[in-house]
Amino acid sequence: MSTKPEGATPPTPSLTERRKAATQLDIARAAAELFTERGPDGTTAEDIAQRAGVALRTFYRYFRSKQDAVAPLLAGGADRWRAVLAATAPGAGLPEALERSIASSLTPDTEAEAEGLRWTRGLLRAAAEDPALRAVWYRVNQDSEERLREVVAGLAGPDADPLEVRLAAAAATDAIRIALESWAETEAPEHGEGAPAALAVRCLRELMGGMRLLRDTPSAE
């Protein structure tokens, strides 16, 4: 949602780290399934652990609460988006890079990616009635925004105003958040008009219209 950015060589995760991440994702998917089926109030941590096939103590080794368990699922899309943006070819304009990376990361190419969007829709609907689940969603977005600043700064160049870099990261993060929340309130499909990608690009253009760093917005292709 590729070439690696120049000069970036992330370390290969160890087998233990990969197993940990896989277990966390299994628990996150189990929690998402149960929240969609029963709602957060009708789901316990024990239910999630049982659905994921892990012991309850394993659940609490990774997560503090049942709502916290879905964080890896919600954060996965943001991680993929930042990777796409960071891999932008040198010299590309920041507005174009943001639009292209957002459209790419929110346009599912496989059934697994479409399913991920549907999980997000179900979780956001459940969050409407659950403050703790909303808090997880907001925390995931805040974490993503903070990590995005470094990527935006690298694309904007050394002379960019730090305040404008911060504003650009906030605008891009909020564009995706608002788009997904708005999409979750509808029955619109994963592609085309009303889909997350189209909504996010529209939100980004509206939010960044007054920012000097992002003023020259290209037309969508």
mmCIF file with all atom_site columns, C-alpha atoms in Angstrom:
data_model
loop_
_atom_site.group_PDB
_atom_site.id
_atom_site.type_symbol
_atom_site.label_atom_id
_atom_site.label_alt_id
_atom_site.label_comp_id
_atom_site.label_asym_id
_atom_site.label_entity_id
_atom_site.label_seq_id
_atom_site.pdbx_PDB_ins_code
_atom_site.Cartn_x
_atom_site.Cartn_y
_atom_site.Cartn_z
_atom_site.occupancy
_atom_site.B_iso_or_equiv
_atom_site.pdbx_formal_charge
_atom_site.auth_seq_id
_atom_site.auth_comp_id
_atom_site.auth_asym_id
_atom_site.auth_atom_id
_atom_site.pdbx_PDB_model_num
ATOM 1   C CA . MET A 1 1   ? 0.000   0.000   0.000   1.00 0.00 ? 1   MET A CA 1
ATOM 2   C CA . SER A 1 2   ? 7.956   -0.737  -3.618  1.00 0.00 ? 2   SER A CA 1
ATOM 3   C CA . THR A 1 3   ? 11.110  0.450   -3.391  1.00 0.00 ? 3   THR A CA 1
ATOM 4   C CA . LYS A 1 4   ? 12.698  1.457   -0.129  1.00 0.00 ? 4   LYS A CA 1
ATOM 5   C CA . PRO A 1 5   ? 13.414  5.130   0.484   1.00 0.00 ? 5   PRO A CA 1
ATOM 6   C CA . GLU A 1 6   ? 16.975  6.082   -0.283  1.00 0.00 ? 6   GLU A CA 1
ATOM 7   C CA . GLY A 1 7   ? 19.262  5.515   2.639   1.00 0.00 ? 7   GLY A CA 1
ATOM 8   C CA . ALA A 1 8   ? 16.646  3.601   4.635   1.00 0.00 ? 8   ALA A CA 1
ATOM 9   C CA . THR A 1 9   ? 17.476  0.016   5.488   1.00 0.00 ? 9   THR A CA 1
ATOM 10  C CA . PRO A 1 10  ? 15.138  -1.131  8.238   1.00 0.00 ? 10  PRO A CA 1
ATOM 11  C CA . PRO A 1 11  ? 16.397  -4.119  10.219  1.00 0.00 ? 11  PRO A CA 1
ATOM 12  C CA . THR A 1 12  ? 14.830  -7.473  9.467   1.00 0.00 ? 12  THR A CA 1
ATOM 13  C CA . PRO A 1 13  ? 12.571  -8.524  12.358  1.00 0.00 ? 13  PRO A CA 1
ATOM 14  C CA . SER A 1 14  ? 13.745  -11.545 14.292  1.00 0.00 ? 14  SER A CA 1
ATOM 15  C CA . LEU A 1 15  ? 11.721  -14.756 14.340  1.00 0.00 ? 15  LEU A CA 1
ATOM 16  C CA . THR A 1 16  ? 10.544  -13.913 17.860  1.00 0.00 ? 16  THR A CA 1
ATOM 17  C CA . GLU A 1 17  ? 9.404   -10.461 16.758  1.00 0.00 ? 17  GLU A CA 1
ATOM 18  C CA . ARG A 1 18  ? 7.553   -11.911 13.757  1.00 0.00 ? 18  ARG A CA 1
ATOM 19  C CA . ARG A 1 19  ? 5.803   -14.472 15.946  1.00 0.00 ? 19  ARG A CA 1
ATOM 20  C CA . LYS A 1 20  ? 4.839   -11.775 18.430  1.00 0.00 ? 20  LYS A CA 1
ATOM 21  C CA . ALA A 1 21  ? 3.416   -9.583  15.662  1.00 0.00 ? 21  ALA A CA 1
ATOM 22  C CA . ALA A 1 22  ? 1.502   -12.536 14.204  1.00 0.00 ? 22  ALA A CA 1
ATOM 23  C CA . THR A 1 23  ? 0.001   -13.384 17.599  1.00 0.00 ? 23  THR A CA 1
ATOM 24  C CA . GLN A 1 24  ? -1.011  -9.759  18.170  1.00 0.00 ? 24  GLN A CA 1
ATOM 25  C CA . LEU A 1 25  ? -2.694  -9.644  14.763  1.00 0.00 ? 25  LEU A CA 1
ATOM 26  C CA . ASP A 1 26  ? -4.525  -12.914 15.410  1.00 0.00 ? 26  ASP A CA 1
ATOM 27  C CA . ILE A 1 27  ? -5.867  -11.482 18.665  1.00 0.00 ? 27  ILE A CA 1
ATOM 28  C CA . ALA A 1 28  ? -6.779  -8.206  16.938  1.00 0.00 ? 28  ALA A CA 1
ATOM 29  C CA . ARG A 1 29  ? -8.760  -10.035 14.257  1.00 0.00 ? 29  ARG A CA 1
ATOM 30  C CA . ALA A 1 30  ? -10.536 -12.118 16.847  1.00 0.00 ? 30  ALA A CA 1
ATOM 31  C CA . ALA A 1 31  ? -11.471 -8.985  18.772  1.00 0.00 ? 31  ALA A CA 1
ATOM 32  C CA . ALA A 1 32  ? -12.714 -7.285  15.609  1.00 0.00 ? 32  ALA A CA 1
ATOM 33  C CA . GLU A 1 33  ? -14.855 -10.291 14.728  1.00 0.00 ? 33  GLU A CA 1
ATOM 34  C CA . LEU A 1 34  ? -16.436 -10.400 18.164  1.00 0.00 ? 34  LEU A CA 1
ATOM 35  C CA . PHE A 1 35  ? -16.967 -6.651  18.386  1.00 0.00 ? 35  PHE A CA 1
ATOM 36  C CA . THR A 1 36  ? -18.726 -6.784  15.013  1.00 0.00 ? 36  THR A CA 1
ATOM 37  C CA . GLU A 1 37  ? -20.851 -9.766  16.038  1.00 0.00 ? 37  GLU A CA 1
ATOM 38  C CA . ARG A 1 38  ? -21.671 -8.837  19.640  1.00 0.00 ? 38  ARG A CA 1
ATOM 39  C CA . GLY A 1 39  ? -20.453 -5.301  20.237  1.00 0.00 ? 39  GLY A CA 1
ATOM 40  C CA . PRO A 1 40  ? -17.771 -4.408  22.802  1.00 0.00 ? 40  PRO A CA 1
ATOM 41  C CA . ASP A 1 41  ? -20.220 -4.670  25.698  1.00 0.00 ? 41  ASP A CA 1
ATOM 42  C CA . GLY A 1 42  ? -21.078 -8.231  24.722  1.00 0.00 ? 42  GLY A CA 1
ATOM 43  C CA . THR A 1 43  ? -17.434 -9.293  24.415  1.00 0.00 ? 43  THR A CA 1
ATOM 44  C CA . THR A 1 44  ? -14.943 -10.154 27.146  1.00 0.00 ? 44  THR A CA 1
ATOM 45  C CA . ALA A 1 45  ? -11.192 -10.550 27.041  1.00 0.00 ? 45  ALA A CA 1
ATOM 46  C CA . GLU A 1 46  ? -11.764 -14.251 27.706  1.00 0.00 ? 46  GLU A CA 1
ATOM 47  C CA . ASP A 1 47  ? -13.965 -14.452 24.602  1.00 0.00 ? 47  ASP A CA 1
ATOM 48  C CA . ILE A 1 48  ? -11.279 -12.836 22.484  1.00 0.00 ? 48  ILE A CA 1
ATOM 49  C CA . ALA A 1 49  ? -8.533  -15.096 23.806  1.00 0.00 ? 49  ALA A CA 1
ATOM 50  C CA . GLN A 1 50  ? -10.661 -18.169 23.134  1.00 0.00 ? 50  GLN A CA 1
ATOM 51  C CA . ARG A 1 51  ? -11.507 -17.039 19.601  1.00 0.00 ? 51  ARG A CA 1
ATOM 52  C CA . ALA A 1 52  ? -7.815  -16.333 18.912  1.00 0.00 ? 52  ALA A CA 1
ATOM 53  C CA . GLY A 1 53  ? -6.743  -19.682 20.356  1.00 0.00 ? 53  GLY A CA 1
ATOM 54  C CA . VAL A 1 54  ? -4.492  -18.231 23.047  1.00 0.00 ? 54  VAL A CA 1
ATOM 55  C CA . ALA A 1 55  ? -4.474  -18.308 26.823  1.00 0.00 ? 55  ALA A CA 1
ATOM 56  C CA . LEU A 1 56  ? -5.947  -15.354 28.700  1.00 0.00 ? 56  LEU A CA 1
ATOM 57  C CA . ARG A 1 57  ? -2.533  -14.625 30.220  1.00 0.00 ? 57  ARG A CA 1
ATOM 58  C CA . THR A 1 58  ? -1.162  -14.383 26.658  1.00 0.00 ? 58  THR A CA 1
ATOM 59  C CA . PHE A 1 59  ? -3.855  -11.855 25.818  1.00 0.00 ? 59  PHE A CA 1
ATOM 60  C CA . TYR A 1 60  ? -2.870  -9.667  28.771  1.00 0.00 ? 60  TYR A CA 1
ATOM 61  C CA . ARG A 1 61  ? 0.806   -10.033 27.927  1.00 0.00 ? 61  ARG A CA 1
ATOM 62  C CA . TYR A 1 62  ? 0.117   -8.032  24.766  1.00 0.00 ? 62  TYR A CA 1
ATOM 63  C CA . PHE A 1 63  ? -2.910  -5.876  25.577  1.00 0.00 ? 63  PHE A CA 1
ATOM 64  C CA . ARG A 1 64  ? -4.225  -3.938  28.560  1.00 0.00 ? 64  ARG A CA 1
ATOM 65  C CA . SER A 1 65  ? -7.906  -4.179  27.654  1.00 0.00 ? 65  SER A CA 1
ATOM 66  C CA . LYS A 1 66  ? -10.290 -5.767  25.164  1.00 0.00 ? 66  LYS A CA 1
ATOM 67  C CA . GLN A 1 67  ? -10.587 -2.487  23.251  1.00 0.00 ? 67  GLN A CA 1
ATOM 68  C CA . ASP A 1 68  ? -6.822  -2.109  23.077  1.00 0.00 ? 68  ASP A CA 1
ATOM 69  C CA . ALA A 1 69  ? -6.649  -5.460  21.282  1.00 0.00 ? 69  ALA A CA 1
ATOM 70  C CA . VAL A 1 70  ? -7.815  -4.004  17.969  1.00 0.00 ? 70  VAL A CA 1
ATOM 71  C CA . ALA A 1 71  ? -5.035  -1.402  17.809  1.00 0.00 ? 71  ALA A CA 1
ATOM 72  C CA . PRO A 1 72  ? -2.737  -3.492  15.548  1.00 0.00 ? 72  PRO A CA 1
ATOM 73  C CA . LEU A 1 73  ? -5.560  -3.942  13.050  1.00 0.00 ? 73  LEU A CA 1
ATOM 74  C CA . LEU A 1 74  ? -6.356  -0.227  13.010  1.00 0.00 ? 74  LEU A CA 1
ATOM 75  C CA . ALA A 1 75  ? -2.687  0.763   12.813  1.00 0.00 ? 75  ALA A CA 1
ATOM 76  C CA . GLY A 1 76  ? -1.804  -1.579  9.953   1.00 0.00 ? 76  GLY A CA 1
ATOM 77  C CA . GLY A 1 77  ? -3.224  0.656   7.239   1.00 0.00 ? 77  GLY A CA 1
ATOM 78  C CA . ALA A 1 78  ? -1.385  3.708   8.560   1.00 0.00 ? 78  ALA A CA 1
ATOM 79  C CA . ASP A 1 79  ? 1.877   1.764   8.640   1.00 0.00 ? 79  ASP A CA 1
ATOM 80  C CA . ARG A 1 80  ? 1.453   0.725   5.010   1.00 0.00 ? 80  ARG A CA 1
ATOM 81  C CA . TRP A 1 81  ? 0.567   4.275   3.965   1.00 0.00 ? 81  TRP A CA 1
ATOM 82  C CA . ARG A 1 82  ? 3.667   5.781   5.590   1.00 0.00 ? 82  ARG A CA 1
ATOM 83  C CA . ALA A 1 83  ? 5.824   3.148   3.891   1.00 0.00 ? 83  ALA A CA 1
ATOM 84  C CA . VAL A 1 84  ? 4.378   4.079   0.493   1.00 0.00 ? 84  VAL A CA 1
ATOM 85  C CA . LEU A 1 85  ? 4.911   7.782   1.165   1.00 0.00 ? 85  LEU A CA 1
ATOM 86  C CA . ALA A 1 86  ? 8.468   7.249   2.414   1.00 0.00 ? 86  ALA A CA 1
ATOM 87  C CA . ALA A 1 87  ? 9.269   5.340   -0.780  1.00 0.00 ? 87  ALA A CA 1
ATOM 88  C CA . THR A 1 88  ? 8.343   8.323   -2.969  1.00 0.00 ? 88  THR A CA 1
ATOM 89  C CA . ALA A 1 89  ? 10.976  9.067   -5.585  1.00 0.00 ? 89  ALA A CA 1
ATOM 90  C CA . PRO A 1 90  ? 13.253  12.028  -4.758  1.00 0.00 ? 90  PRO A CA 1
ATOM 91  C CA . GLY A 1 91  ? 12.084  15.289  -6.287  1.00 0.00 ? 91  GLY A CA 1
ATOM 92  C CA . ALA A 1 92  ? 8.379   14.494  -6.199  1.00 0.00 ? 92  ALA A CA 1
ATOM 93  C CA . GLY A 1 93  ? 6.208   17.332  -4.939  1.00 0.00 ? 93  GLY A CA 1
ATOM 94  C CA . LEU A 1 94  ? 4.826   16.859  -1.453  1.00 0.00 ? 94  LEU A CA 1
ATOM 95  C CA . PRO A 1 95  ? 1.163   17.497  -2.383  1.00 0.00 ? 95  PRO A CA 1
ATOM 96  C CA . GLU A 1 96  ? 1.319   14.974  -5.205  1.00 0.00 ? 96  GLU A CA 1
ATOM 97  C CA . ALA A 1 97  ? 3.165   12.454  -3.033  1.00 0.00 ? 97  ALA A CA 1
ATOM 98  C CA . LEU A 1 98  ? 0.565   12.725  -0.282  1.00 0.00 ? 98  LEU A CA 1
ATOM 99  C CA . GLU A 1 99  ? -2.352  12.344  -2.678  1.00 0.00 ? 99  GLU A CA 1
ATOM 100 C CA . ARG A 1 100 ? -0.845  9.410   -4.520  1.00 0.00 ? 100 ARG A CA 1
ATOM 101 C CA . SER A 1 101 ? 0.156   7.555   -1.359  1.00 0.00 ? 101 SER A CA 1
ATOM 102 C CA . ILE A 1 102 ? -3.247  8.098   0.255   1.00 0.00 ? 102 ILE A CA 1
ATOM 103 C CA . ALA A 1 103 ? -5.119  6.980   -2.861  1.00 0.00 ? 103 ALA A CA 1
ATOM 104 C CA . SER A 1 104 ? -2.854  3.938   -3.219  1.00 0.00 ? 104 SER A CA 1
ATOM 105 C CA . SER A 1 105 ? -3.036  2.813   0.395   1.00 0.00 ? 105 SER A CA 1
ATOM 106 C CA . LEU A 1 106 ? -6.835  3.204   0.611   1.00 0.00 ? 106 LEU A CA 1
ATOM 107 C CA . THR A 1 107 ? -7.584  1.487   -2.705  1.00 0.00 ? 107 THR A CA 1
ATOM 108 C CA . PRO A 1 108 ? -7.632  -2.263  -2.026  1.00 0.00 ? 108 PRO A CA 1
ATOM 109 C CA . ASP A 1 109 ? -5.998  -4.419  -4.708  1.00 0.00 ? 109 ASP A CA 1
ATOM 110 C CA . THR A 1 110 ? -6.755  -7.749  -3.054  1.00 0.00 ? 110 THR A CA 1
ATOM 111 C CA . GLU A 1 111 ? -9.648  -9.280  -1.165  1.00 0.00 ? 111 GLU A CA 1
ATOM 112 C CA . ALA A 1 112 ? -7.512  -9.269  1.981   1.00 0.00 ? 112 ALA A CA 1
ATOM 113 C CA . GLU A 1 113 ? -7.053  -5.492  1.697   1.00 0.00 ? 113 GLU A CA 1
ATOM 114 C CA . ALA A 1 114 ? -10.777 -4.988  1.059   1.00 0.00 ? 114 ALA A CA 1
ATOM 115 C CA . GLU A 1 115 ? -11.516 -7.126  4.092   1.00 0.00 ? 115 GLU A CA 1
ATOM 116 C CA . GLY A 1 116 ? -9.207  -4.919  6.157   1.00 0.00 ? 116 GLY A CA 1
ATOM 117 C CA . LEU A 1 117 ? -11.254 -1.873  5.200   1.00 0.00 ? 117 LEU A CA 1
ATOM 118 C CA . ARG A 1 118 ? -14.447 -3.683  6.125   1.00 0.00 ? 118 ARG A CA 1
ATOM 119 C CA . TRP A 1 119 ? -12.976 -4.563  9.530   1.00 0.00 ? 119 TRP A CA 1
ATOM 120 C CA . THR A 1 120 ? -12.174 -0.897  10.030  1.00 0.00 ? 120 THR A CA 1
ATOM 121 C CA . ARG A 1 121 ? -15.733 0.044   9.106   1.00 0.00 ? 121 ARG A CA 1
ATOM 122 C CA . GLY A 1 122 ? -17.141 -2.406  11.637  1.00 0.00 ? 122 GLY A CA 1
ATOM 123 C CA . LEU A 1 123 ? -14.827 -1.198  14.370  1.00 0.00 ? 123 LEU A CA 1
ATOM 124 C CA . LEU A 1 124 ? -15.615 2.458   13.745  1.00 0.00 ? 124 LEU A CA 1
ATOM 125 C CA . ARG A 1 125 ? -19.310 1.692   13.920  1.00 0.00 ? 125 ARG A CA 1
ATOM 126 C CA . ALA A 1 126 ? -18.785 -0.115  17.197  1.00 0.00 ? 126 ALA A CA 1
ATOM 127 C CA . ALA A 1 127 ? -16.670 2.788   18.479  1.00 0.00 ? 127 ALA A CA 1
ATOM 128 C CA . ALA A 1 128 ? -19.622 5.141   18.087  1.00 0.00 ? 128 ALA A CA 1
ATOM 129 C CA . GLU A 1 129 ? -21.123 3.585   21.217  1.00 0.00 ? 129 GLU A CA 1
ATOM 130 C CA . ASP A 1 130 ? -17.917 2.746   23.065  1.00 0.00 ? 130 ASP A CA 1
ATOM 131 C CA . PRO A 1 131 ? -15.693 5.569   24.406  1.00 0.00 ? 131 PRO A CA 1
ATOM 132 C CA . ALA A 1 132 ? -12.807 3.200   25.168  1.00 0.00 ? 132 ALA A CA 1
ATOM 133 C CA . LEU A 1 133 ? -12.771 1.920   21.597  1.00 0.00 ? 133 LEU A CA 1
ATOM 134 C CA . ARG A 1 134 ? -12.891 5.496   20.276  1.00 0.00 ? 134 ARG A CA 1
ATOM 135 C CA . ALA A 1 135 ? -9.909  6.316   22.492  1.00 0.00 ? 135 ALA A CA 1
ATOM 136 C CA . VAL A 1 136 ? -7.933  3.501   20.845  1.00 0.00 ? 136 VAL A CA 1
ATOM 137 C CA . TRP A 1 137 ? -8.811  4.857   17.401  1.00 0.00 ? 137 TRP A CA 1
ATOM 138 C CA . TYR A 1 138 ? -7.721  8.370   18.334  1.00 0.00 ? 138 TYR A CA 1
ATOM 139 C CA . ARG A 1 139 ? -4.497  7.071   19.873  1.00 0.00 ? 139 ARG A CA 1
ATOM 140 C CA . VAL A 1 140 ? -3.672  5.113   16.719  1.00 0.00 ? 140 VAL A CA 1
ATOM 141 C CA . ASN A 1 141 ? -4.164  8.277   14.657  1.00 0.00 ? 141 ASN A CA 1
ATOM 142 C CA . GLN A 1 142 ? -2.065  10.381  17.026  1.00 0.00 ? 142 GLN A CA 1
ATOM 143 C CA . ASP A 1 143 ? 0.769   7.849   16.894  1.00 0.00 ? 143 ASP A CA 1
ATOM 144 C CA . SER A 1 144 ? 0.578   7.797   13.107  1.00 0.00 ? 144 SER A CA 1
ATOM 145 C CA . GLU A 1 145 ? 0.690   11.593  12.904  1.00 0.00 ? 145 GLU A CA 1
ATOM 146 C CA . GLU A 1 146 ? 3.793   11.754  15.076  1.00 0.00 ? 146 GLU A CA 1
ATOM 147 C CA . ARG A 1 147 ? 5.580   9.152   12.946  1.00 0.00 ? 147 ARG A CA 1
ATOM 148 C CA . LEU A 1 148 ? 4.460   10.894  9.779   1.00 0.00 ? 148 LEU A CA 1
ATOM 149 C CA . ARG A 1 149 ? 6.240   14.136  10.661  1.00 0.00 ? 149 ARG A CA 1
ATOM 150 C CA . GLU A 1 150 ? 9.665   12.662  9.954   1.00 0.00 ? 150 GLU A CA 1
ATOM 151 C CA . VAL A 1 151 ? 8.516   11.331  6.574   1.00 0.00 ? 151 VAL A CA 1
ATOM 152 C CA . VAL A 1 152 ? 6.966   14.665  5.581   1.00 0.00 ? 152 VAL A CA 1
ATOM 153 C CA . ALA A 1 153 ? 10.068  16.552  6.726   1.00 0.00 ? 153 ALA A CA 1
ATOM 154 C CA . GLY A 1 154 ? 12.249  14.356  4.541   1.00 0.00 ? 154 GLY A CA 1
ATOM 155 C CA . LEU A 1 155 ? 10.086  14.968  1.470   1.00 0.00 ? 155 LEU A CA 1
ATOM 156 C CA . ALA A 1 156 ? 9.683   18.693  2.148   1.00 0.00 ? 156 ALA A CA 1
ATOM 157 C CA . GLY A 1 157 ? 13.428  19.283  2.374   1.00 0.00 ? 157 GLY A CA 1
ATOM 158 C CA . PRO A 1 158 ? 15.745  20.871  4.943   1.00 0.00 ? 158 PRO A CA 1
ATOM 159 C CA . ASP A 1 159 ? 14.426  24.415  4.385   1.00 0.00 ? 159 ASP A CA 1
ATOM 160 C CA . ALA A 1 160 ? 10.817  23.554  5.218   1.00 0.00 ? 160 ALA A CA 1
ATOM 161 C CA . ASP A 1 161 ? 9.228   25.371  8.149   1.00 0.00 ? 161 ASP A CA 1
ATOM 162 C CA . PRO A 1 162 ? 8.870   22.860  11.040  1.00 0.00 ? 162 PRO A CA 1
ATOM 163 C CA . LEU A 1 163 ? 5.433   24.269  11.862  1.00 0.00 ? 163 LEU A CA 1
ATOM 164 C CA . GLU A 1 164 ? 4.257   23.713  8.297   1.00 0.00 ? 164 GLU A CA 1
ATOM 165 C CA . VAL A 1 165 ? 5.650   20.174  8.366   1.00 0.00 ? 165 VAL A CA 1
ATOM 166 C CA . ARG A 1 166 ? 3.677   19.503  11.524  1.00 0.00 ? 166 ARG A CA 1
ATOM 167 C CA . LEU A 1 167 ? 0.525   21.013  10.019  1.00 0.00 ? 167 LEU A CA 1
ATOM 168 C CA . ALA A 1 168 ? 0.935   18.934  6.857   1.00 0.00 ? 168 ALA A CA 1
ATOM 169 C CA . ALA A 1 169 ? 1.287   15.727  8.871   1.00 0.00 ? 169 ALA A CA 1
ATOM 170 C CA . ALA A 1 170 ? -1.792  16.632  10.895  1.00 0.00 ? 170 ALA A CA 1
ATOM 171 C CA . ALA A 1 171 ? -3.808  17.476  7.781   1.00 0.00 ? 171 ALA A CA 1
ATOM 172 C CA . ALA A 1 172 ? -2.900  14.233  6.030   1.00 0.00 ? 172 ALA A CA 1
ATOM 173 C CA . THR A 1 173 ? -3.660  12.130  9.107   1.00 0.00 ? 173 THR A CA 1
ATOM 174 C CA . ASP A 1 174 ? -6.977  13.861  9.711   1.00 0.00 ? 174 ASP A CA 1
ATOM 175 C CA . ALA A 1 175 ? -7.918  13.547  6.044   1.00 0.00 ? 175 ALA A CA 1
ATOM 176 C CA . ILE A 1 176 ? -7.684  9.767   6.290   1.00 0.00 ? 176 ILE A CA 1
ATOM 177 C CA . ARG A 1 177 ? -9.342  9.619   9.699   1.00 0.00 ? 177 ARG A CA 1
ATOM 178 C CA . ILE A 1 178 ? -12.310 11.740  8.646   1.00 0.00 ? 178 ILE A CA 1
ATOM 179 C CA . ALA A 1 179 ? -12.643 9.863   5.358   1.00 0.00 ? 179 ALA A CA 1
ATOM 180 C CA . LEU A 1 180 ? -12.755 6.482   7.078   1.00 0.00 ? 180 LEU A CA 1
ATOM 181 C CA . GLU A 1 181 ? -15.181 7.698   9.727   1.00 0.00 ? 181 GLU A CA 1
ATOM 182 C CA . SER A 1 182 ? -17.463 9.192   7.077   1.00 0.00 ? 182 SER A CA 1
ATOM 183 C CA . TRP A 1 183 ? -17.278 6.056   4.934   1.00 0.00 ? 183 TRP A CA 1
ATOM 184 C CA . ALA A 1 184 ? -18.087 3.874   7.936   1.00 0.00 ? 184 ALA A CA 1
ATOM 185 C CA . GLU A 1 185 ? -21.385 5.732   8.332   1.00 0.00 ? 185 GLU A CA 1
ATOM 186 C CA . THR A 1 186 ? -22.467 4.670   4.842   1.00 0.00 ? 186 THR A CA 1
ATOM 187 C CA . GLU A 1 187 ? -22.806 1.511   2.779   1.00 0.00 ? 187 GLU A CA 1
ATOM 188 C CA . ALA A 1 188 ? -20.497 2.820   0.030   1.00 0.00 ? 188 ALA A CA 1
ATOM 189 C CA . PRO A 1 189 ? -18.184 0.211   -1.542  1.00 0.00 ? 189 PRO A CA 1
ATOM 190 C CA . GLU A 1 190 ? -14.406 0.009   -1.179  1.00 0.00 ? 190 GLU A CA 1
ATOM 191 C CA . HIS A 1 191 ? -13.862 1.432   -4.686  1.00 0.00 ? 191 HIS A CA 1
ATOM 192 C CA . GLY A 1 192 ? -15.194 4.393   -6.632  1.00 0.00 ? 192 GLY A CA 1
ATOM 193 C CA . GLU A 1 193 ? -17.225 7.383   -5.609  1.00 0.00 ? 193 GLU A CA 1
ATOM 194 C CA . GLY A 1 194 ? -17.780 7.565   -1.864  1.00 0.00 ? 194 GLY A CA 1
ATOM 195 C CA . ALA A 1 195 ? -14.994 5.060   -1.178  1.00 0.00 ? 195 ALA A CA 1
ATOM 196 C CA . PRO A 1 196 ? -12.237 5.804   1.376   1.00 0.00 ? 196 PRO A CA 1
ATOM 197 C CA . ALA A 1 197 ? -9.629  6.803   -1.224  1.00 0.00 ? 197 ALA A CA 1
ATOM 198 C CA . ALA A 1 198 ? -11.870 9.357   -2.940  1.00 0.00 ? 198 ALA A CA 1
ATOM 199 C CA . LEU A 1 199 ? -13.079 10.778  0.364   1.00 0.00 ? 199 LEU A CA 1
ATOM 200 C CA . ALA A 1 200 ? -9.547  11.040  1.777   1.00 0.00 ? 200 ALA A CA 1
ATOM 201 C CA . VAL A 1 201 ? -8.180  12.902  -1.261  1.00 0.00 ? 201 VAL A CA 1
ATOM 202 C CA . ARG A 1 202 ? -11.129 15.301  -1.071  1.00 0.00 ? 202 ARG A CA 1
ATOM 203 C CA . CYS A 1 203 ? -10.554 15.853  2.653   1.00 0.00 ? 203 CYS A CA 1
ATOM 204 C CA . LEU A 1 204 ? -6.838  16.414  2.117   1.00 0.00 ? 204 LEU A CA 1
ATOM 205 C CA . ARG A 1 205 ? -7.442  19.088  -0.515  1.00 0.00 ? 205 ARG A CA 1
ATOM 206 C CA . GLU A 1 206 ? -9.942  20.877  1.695   1.00 0.00 ? 206 GLU A CA 1
ATOM 207 C CA . LEU A 1 207 ? -7.653  20.792  4.725   1.00 0.00 ? 207 LEU A CA 1
ATOM 208 C CA . MET A 1 208 ? -4.433  21.804  3.007   1.00 0.00 ? 208 MET A CA 1
ATOM 209 C CA . GLY A 1 209 ? -5.814  24.589  0.829   1.00 0.00 ? 209 GLY A CA 1
ATOM 210 C CA . GLY A 1 210 ? -4.380  27.363  3.012   1.00 0.00 ? 210 GLY A CA 1
ATOM 211 C CA . MET A 1 211 ? -0.979  25.804  3.729   1.00 0.00 ? 211 MET A CA 1
ATOM 212 C CA . ARG A 1 212 ? 1.981   27.247  1.850   1.00 0.00 ? 212 ARG A CA 1
ATOM 213 C CA . LEU A 1 213 ? 3.844   23.931  1.967   1.00 0.00 ? 213 LEU A CA 1
ATOM 214 C CA . LEU A 1 214 ? 0.886   22.185  0.317   1.00 0.00 ? 214 LEU A CA 1
ATOM 215 C CA . ARG A 1 215 ? -0.571  24.991  -1.769  1.00 0.00 ? 215 ARG A CA 1
ATOM 216 C CA . ASP A 1 216 ? 0.194   23.702  -5.246  1.00 0.00 ? 216 ASP A CA 1
ATOM 217 C CA . THR A 1 217 ? -2.138  20.712  -5.364  1.00 0.00 ? 217 THR A CA 1
ATOM 218 C CA . PRO A 1 218 ? -2.092  18.695  -8.556  1.00 0.00 ? 218 PRO A CA 1
ATOM 219 C CA . SER A 1 219 ? -5.261  17.565  -10.241 1.00 0.00 ? 219 SER A CA 1
ATOM 220 C CA . ALA A 1 220 ? -6.290  13.959  -9.650  1.00 0.00 ? 220 ALA A CA 1
ATOM 221 C CA . GLU A 1 221 ? -5.585  11.470  -12.381 1.00 0.00 ? 221 GLU A CA 1
#
